[in-house]
């Protein structure tokens, strides 16, 4: 059995989200879900046109963007390219946790469709069985008040796209082999989880957040090494702090590093 690659139906998605918000959120969802056959980048579109609460999705992207200025390979093969625009007061101290929250939202949405064995590789990668299943790109505008959370999820990867991707990649089709799943349901789950988590974001209780993070963190307790200020650092991953920095247990004690400072190599033992 394989995925259902019928074109996404924006109206069905909107209706499902509207009903969900009436029953489960504090505010009823009335924002726009713009659905394209092809676009340069759903993130770029929302940075330009998005209002608070708007979503943008597309069947393919001609200039999909990944983190660290990488390209995000975006074939028209049934993958998910979804972006969400939200506004937060730029005085919120824990703004930097937004990307981690998005990861938790994705992990939960995938669990809802029956996936297991997946998790988040700090800070923003969704992994399954040691390979990358999806990624998150957060962009900001309007003096750090406008956030666009972009999600790319491999649902079905043609061979030529696998060859273009520079790291080991996996798709939901691979991970859910033999199971029926429906892309529209994944999209709806994803949007619902994003709305739920971002609604709670301003008042985020850090302890509860850390508990969810630990539940999905695939690096927890792993030995890792990376370059930092021209030095090779090796240690054991030990959770995150209030700013979303990763804790590394070194011989001298725990030190926290931000995504801007380091790029984690593969864990030493997986
Ligand atoms: C990463 O490098 O892991 C982040 C990938 C993020 C890709 C998504 S696809 C939807 C949205 N639009 C983009 O151009 N990028 C993000």
Tab-separated table of C-alpha atoms and ligand atoms in Angstrom:
chain	number	residue	atom	x	y	z
A	1	UNK	CA	0.000	0.000	0.000
A	2	UNK	CA	1.261	3.457	-0.741
A	3	UNK	CA	0.518	7.063	0.006
A	4	UNK	CA	-2.368	8.865	-1.576
A	5	UNK	CA	-0.878	11.533	-3.832
A	6	UNK	CA	-4.089	13.230	-4.876
A	7	UNK	CA	-3.579	16.966	-4.962
A	8	UNK	CA	-4.099	18.577	-1.569
A	9	UNK	CA	-7.551	20.052	-1.122
A	10	UNK	CA	-7.184	23.469	0.511
A	11	UNK	CA	-10.894	23.711	1.326
A	12	UNK	CA	-10.963	20.349	3.125
A	13	UNK	CA	-7.871	21.307	5.089
A	14	UNK	CA	-9.356	24.689	5.992
A	15	UNK	CA	-12.679	23.153	7.114
A	16	UNK	CA	-10.920	20.560	9.267
A	17	UNK	CA	-8.779	23.234	10.925
A	18	UNK	CA	-11.759	25.528	11.468
A	19	UNK	CA	-13.689	22.741	13.228
A	20	UNK	CA	-10.645	21.711	15.253
A	21	UNK	CA	-10.041	25.269	16.432
A	22	UNK	CA	-13.666	25.704	17.536
A	23	UNK	CA	-13.424	22.537	19.641
A	24	UNK	CA	-9.840	22.654	20.911
A	25	UNK	CA	-8.327	26.135	20.720
A	26	UNK	CA	-9.054	29.416	22.493
A	27	UNK	CA	-9.608	31.231	19.197
A	28	UNK	CA	-11.481	30.041	16.131
A	29	UNK	CA	-9.193	29.721	13.126
A	30	UNK	CA	-10.132	32.040	10.298
A	31	UNK	CA	-6.793	32.800	8.687
A	32	UNK	CA	-5.771	31.914	5.152
A	33	UNK	CA	-4.374	28.618	3.911
A	34	UNK	CA	-2.887	29.347	0.491
A	35	UNK	CA	-2.274	26.279	-1.607
A	36	UNK	CA	-0.062	26.369	-4.733
A	37	UNK	CA	0.820	23.837	-7.418
A	38	UNK	CA	4.248	25.405	-7.684
A	39	UNK	CA	5.981	28.308	-5.969
A	40	UNK	CA	9.572	29.440	-5.424
A	41	UNK	CA	9.434	28.888	-1.661
A	42	UNK	CA	6.471	28.730	0.731
A	43	UNK	CA	8.623	30.521	3.327
A	44	UNK	CA	9.532	33.326	0.941
A	45	UNK	CA	5.858	33.737	0.016
A	46	UNK	CA	4.772	34.156	3.627
A	47	UNK	CA	7.658	36.468	4.469
A	48	UNK	CA	6.333	38.683	1.668
A	49	UNK	CA	2.563	38.174	2.027
A	50	UNK	CA	1.809	36.380	5.299
A	51	UNK	CA	-0.371	37.707	8.087
A	52	UNK	CA	-0.554	36.257	11.598
A	53	UNK	CA	-1.963	32.724	11.438
A	54	UNK	CA	-1.603	32.235	7.664
A	55	UNK	CA	-0.355	28.983	6.167
A	56	UNK	CA	1.126	28.403	2.734
A	57	UNK	CA	1.653	25.032	1.103
A	58	UNK	CA	2.758	23.900	-2.300
A	59	UNK	CA	3.108	20.705	-4.312
A	60	UNK	CA	6.592	21.668	-5.450
A	61	UNK	CA	9.100	24.484	-4.869
A	62	UNK	CA	11.442	25.881	-7.483
A	63	UNK	CA	13.743	27.528	-4.923
A	64	UNK	CA	13.103	25.585	-1.700
A	65	UNK	CA	15.399	26.792	1.065
A	66	UNK	CA	17.031	24.804	3.832
A	67	UNK	CA	19.023	25.868	6.865
A	68	UNK	CA	22.534	27.248	6.521
A	69	UNK	CA	21.685	28.547	3.026
A	70	UNK	CA	21.264	25.055	1.652
A	71	UNK	CA	18.802	24.211	-1.062
A	72	UNK	CA	15.781	22.103	-0.056
A	73	UNK	CA	15.191	19.591	-2.826
A	74	UNK	CA	11.463	19.955	-3.543
A	75	UNK	CA	10.212	17.627	-6.304
A	76	UNK	CA	6.540	17.316	-7.170
A	77	UNK	CA	6.292	13.788	-5.813
A	78	UNK	CA	3.816	14.111	-2.961
A	79	UNK	CA	6.111	15.628	-0.354
A	80	UNK	CA	5.004	18.201	2.181
A	81	UNK	CA	6.186	21.797	1.854
A	82	UNK	CA	4.349	23.815	4.464
A	83	UNK	CA	4.955	27.203	6.061
A	84	UNK	CA	3.192	28.942	8.915
A	85	UNK	CA	3.312	32.644	9.738
A	86	UNK	CA	2.914	33.764	13.341
A	87	UNK	CA	3.609	36.933	15.266
A	88	UNK	CA	5.034	37.171	18.768
A	89	UNK	CA	6.044	40.102	20.885
A	90	UNK	CA	9.801	40.472	20.452
A	91	UNK	CA	10.238	40.823	24.197
A	92	UNK	CA	9.443	37.139	24.800
A	93	UNK	CA	12.655	35.743	26.200
A	94	UNK	CA	12.154	32.210	24.952
A	95	UNK	CA	11.603	33.112	21.259
A	96	UNK	CA	14.522	30.855	20.401
A	97	UNK	CA	12.481	27.816	21.481
A	98	UNK	CA	10.048	28.235	18.580
A	99	UNK	CA	11.972	25.961	16.239
A	100	UNK	CA	12.164	23.240	18.865
A	101	UNK	CA	8.413	23.567	19.474
A	102	UNK	CA	7.825	23.108	15.741
A	103	UNK	CA	9.885	19.912	15.877
A	104	UNK	CA	7.735	18.581	18.708
A	105	UNK	CA	4.594	19.466	16.726
A	106	UNK	CA	5.873	17.500	13.720
A	107	UNK	CA	6.932	14.504	15.814
A	108	UNK	CA	3.487	14.356	17.448
A	109	UNK	CA	1.677	14.729	14.119
A	110	UNK	CA	3.676	11.805	12.707
A	111	UNK	CA	2.948	9.679	15.763
A	112	UNK	CA	-0.753	10.320	15.146
A	113	UNK	CA	-0.535	8.652	11.751
A	114	UNK	CA	1.125	5.581	13.242
A	115	UNK	CA	4.820	6.324	12.686
A	116	UNK	CA	7.223	5.127	15.351
A	117	UNK	CA	10.985	5.227	15.714
A	118	UNK	CA	11.222	8.891	14.752
A	119	UNK	CA	12.629	11.804	16.756
A	120	UNK	CA	14.272	15.205	16.579
A	121	UNK	CA	17.987	15.748	16.057
A	122	UNK	CA	18.749	19.063	17.719
A	123	UNK	CA	17.953	21.635	16.703
A	124	UNK	CA	15.633	21.215	13.736
A	125	UNK	CA	15.912	17.870	11.980
A	126	UNK	CA	13.323	15.126	12.001
A	127	UNK	CA	15.020	11.757	11.860
A	128	UNK	CA	13.868	8.204	11.369
A	129	UNK	CA	16.222	5.295	11.717
A	130	UNK	CA	19.347	7.450	11.498
A	131	UNK	CA	18.256	9.271	8.352
A	132	UNK	CA	16.712	12.655	7.723
A	133	UNK	CA	12.957	12.598	7.171
A	134	UNK	CA	12.313	16.319	7.387
A	135	UNK	CA	13.592	19.705	8.409
A	136	UNK	CA	12.484	23.062	9.727
A	137	UNK	CA	13.565	26.517	8.610
A	138	UNK	CA	12.565	29.484	10.767
A	139	UNK	CA	12.807	32.944	9.257
A	140	UNK	CA	11.985	36.239	10.891
A	141	UNK	CA	10.917	39.674	9.699
A	142	UNK	CA	9.437	42.893	11.131
A	143	UNK	CA	12.057	43.335	13.824
A	144	UNK	CA	11.838	39.752	15.127
A	145	UNK	CA	8.074	39.854	15.557
A	146	UNK	CA	7.040	37.992	12.432
A	147	UNK	CA	8.070	34.352	12.277
A	148	UNK	CA	7.730	31.983	9.373
A	149	UNK	CA	8.100	28.339	10.295
A	150	UNK	CA	8.838	26.252	7.196
A	151	UNK	CA	8.495	22.492	7.243
A	152	UNK	CA	9.755	20.115	4.597
A	153	UNK	CA	8.769	16.481	5.014
A	154	UNK	CA	9.844	13.711	2.679
A	155	UNK	CA	6.746	11.696	1.893
A	156	UNK	CA	7.916	10.079	-1.316
A	157	UNK	CA	11.390	10.632	-2.728
A	158	UNK	CA	12.168	9.793	-6.350
A	159	UNK	CA	15.613	8.309	-6.983
A	160	UNK	CA	16.914	11.419	-8.751
A	161	UNK	CA	16.000	13.582	-5.737
A	162	UNK	CA	17.776	11.184	-3.358
A	163	UNK	CA	20.895	11.627	-5.470
A	164	UNK	CA	20.601	15.407	-5.198
A	165	UNK	CA	20.322	15.383	-1.394
A	166	UNK	CA	23.712	15.582	0.258
A	167	UNK	CA	22.884	13.626	3.409
A	168	UNK	CA	21.203	10.285	4.056
A	169	UNK	CA	17.501	10.882	3.534
A	170	UNK	CA	14.423	8.767	4.122
A	171	UNK	CA	10.768	9.206	3.210
A	172	UNK	CA	7.519	8.378	4.970
A	173	UNK	CA	6.868	5.876	2.227
A	174	UNK	CA	10.059	4.055	3.312
A	175	UNK	CA	9.309	4.388	7.011
A	176	UNK	CA	5.663	3.334	6.804
A	177	UNK	CA	6.192	0.508	4.353
A	178	UNK	CA	3.062	-1.610	4.184
A	179	UNK	CA	0.894	0.931	5.963
A	180	UNK	CA	-1.764	3.069	4.372
A	181	UNK	CA	-1.478	6.779	4.942
A	182	UNK	CA	-2.976	9.920	3.567
A	183	UNK	CA	-1.004	13.096	2.954
A	184	UNK	CA	-3.952	15.376	3.636
A	185	UNK	CA	-4.403	13.833	7.069
A	186	UNK	CA	-0.710	14.405	7.816
A	187	UNK	CA	-1.063	18.019	6.694
A	188	UNK	CA	-4.142	18.525	8.887
A	189	UNK	CA	-2.430	16.907	11.902
A	190	UNK	CA	0.629	19.067	11.362
A	191	UNK	CA	-1.381	22.287	11.204
A	192	UNK	CA	-3.423	21.312	14.270
A	193	UNK	CA	-0.287	20.551	16.294
A	194	UNK	CA	1.417	23.764	15.170
A	195	UNK	CA	-1.623	25.834	16.158
A	196	UNK	CA	-1.924	24.087	19.510
A	197	UNK	CA	1.728	24.548	20.407
A	198	UNK	CA	2.027	28.126	19.196
A	199	UNK	CA	-1.153	29.094	21.077
A	200	UNK	CA	0.545	27.943	24.283
A	201	UNK	CA	3.909	29.425	23.316
A	202	UNK	CA	3.704	32.802	25.048
A	203	UNK	CA	2.937	31.207	28.428
A	204	UNK	CA	5.186	28.230	27.832
A	205	UNK	CA	5.912	26.358	31.069
A	206	UNK	CA	9.559	25.445	30.528
A	207	UNK	CA	9.516	22.251	32.616
A	208	UNK	CA	6.634	20.790	30.583
A	209	UNK	CA	8.309	21.855	27.369
A	210	UNK	CA	11.583	20.232	28.408
A	211	UNK	CA	9.759	17.010	29.198
A	212	UNK	CA	8.259	16.897	25.676
A	213	UNK	CA	11.627	17.770	24.185
A	214	UNK	CA	13.371	14.955	26.072
A	215	UNK	CA	10.708	12.560	24.821
A	216	UNK	CA	11.719	13.240	21.182
A	217	UNK	CA	15.393	14.168	21.497
A	218	UNK	CA	17.377	11.473	19.669
A	219	UNK	CA	20.731	12.874	20.811
A	220	UNK	CA	20.016	12.671	24.543
A	221	UNK	CA	22.851	10.772	26.231
A	222	UNK	CA	24.768	10.429	22.945
A	223	UNK	CA	28.455	11.168	22.594
A	224	UNK	CA	28.990	13.910	20.018
A	225	UNK	CA	31.830	15.990	18.721
A	226	UNK	CA	31.961	19.305	16.880
A	227	UNK	CA	34.141	22.280	16.081
A	228	UNK	CA	33.714	25.335	18.282
A	229	UNK	CA	35.960	28.383	17.977
A	230	UNK	CA	38.567	26.324	16.139
A	231	UNK	CA	38.618	23.642	18.818
A	232	UNK	CA	37.334	20.086	18.582
A	233	UNK	CA	34.852	19.545	21.410
A	234	UNK	CA	33.667	16.099	22.497
A	235	UNK	CA	31.082	15.352	25.138
A	236	UNK	CA	27.751	13.791	25.969
A	237	UNK	CA	24.462	15.478	25.112
A	238	UNK	CA	22.537	16.435	28.216
A	239	UNK	CA	19.277	18.204	27.320
A	240	UNK	CA	18.594	21.847	26.527
A	241	UNK	CA	18.333	25.089	28.463
A	242	UNK	CA	15.677	27.850	28.467
A	243	UNK	CA	17.141	29.360	25.307
A	244	UNK	CA	17.040	26.091	23.409
A	245	UNK	CA	20.805	25.682	23.583
A	246	UNK	CA	22.116	22.148	23.714
A	247	UNK	CA	23.807	20.990	26.912
A	248	UNK	CA	27.061	19.093	26.461
A	249	UNK	CA	28.574	17.312	29.402
A	250	UNK	CA	32.307	17.953	29.240
A	251	UNK	CA	35.002	16.913	31.680
A	252	UNK	CA	34.727	20.403	33.174
A	253	UNK	CA	30.909	20.181	33.594
A	254	UNK	CA	27.922	21.107	31.392
A	255	UNK	CA	28.298	23.818	28.781
A	256	UNK	CA	25.508	25.115	26.563
A	257	UNK	CA	25.922	25.832	22.846
A	258	UNK	CA	23.565	27.502	20.382
A	259	UNK	CA	22.822	26.381	16.854
A	260	UNK	CA	24.596	29.465	15.580
A	261	UNK	CA	27.786	28.344	17.329
A	262	UNK	CA	28.045	24.721	16.307
A	263	UNK	CA	27.058	22.190	13.750
A	264	UNK	CA	26.826	18.795	15.313
A	265	UNK	CA	28.496	15.996	13.493
A	266	UNK	CA	26.986	12.569	13.629
A	267	UNK	CA	26.788	11.158	17.139
A	268	UNK	CA	29.914	9.088	17.790
A	269	UNK	CA	27.879	5.966	18.605
A	270	UNK	CA	24.449	5.322	17.110
B	1	LIG	C1	16.498	22.098	6.670
B	1	LIG	O1	17.506	22.512	6.089
B	1	LIG	O2	16.505	21.024	7.266
B	1	LIG	C2	15.223	22.921	6.660
B	1	LIG	C3	14.365	22.581	5.493
B	1	LIG	C4	13.079	23.400	5.418
B	1	LIG	C5	12.369	23.195	4.103
B	1	LIG	C6	11.003	23.810	4.104
B	1	LIG	S1	10.009	23.258	2.756
B	1	LIG	C7	8.812	24.451	3.135
B	1	LIG	C8	9.550	25.718	3.496
B	1	LIG	N1	9.882	26.469	2.312
B	1	LIG	C9	11.204	26.542	2.111
B	1	LIG	O3	11.758	27.136	1.160
B	1	LIG	N2	11.855	25.889	3.066
B	1	LIG	C10	10.946	25.321	4.043
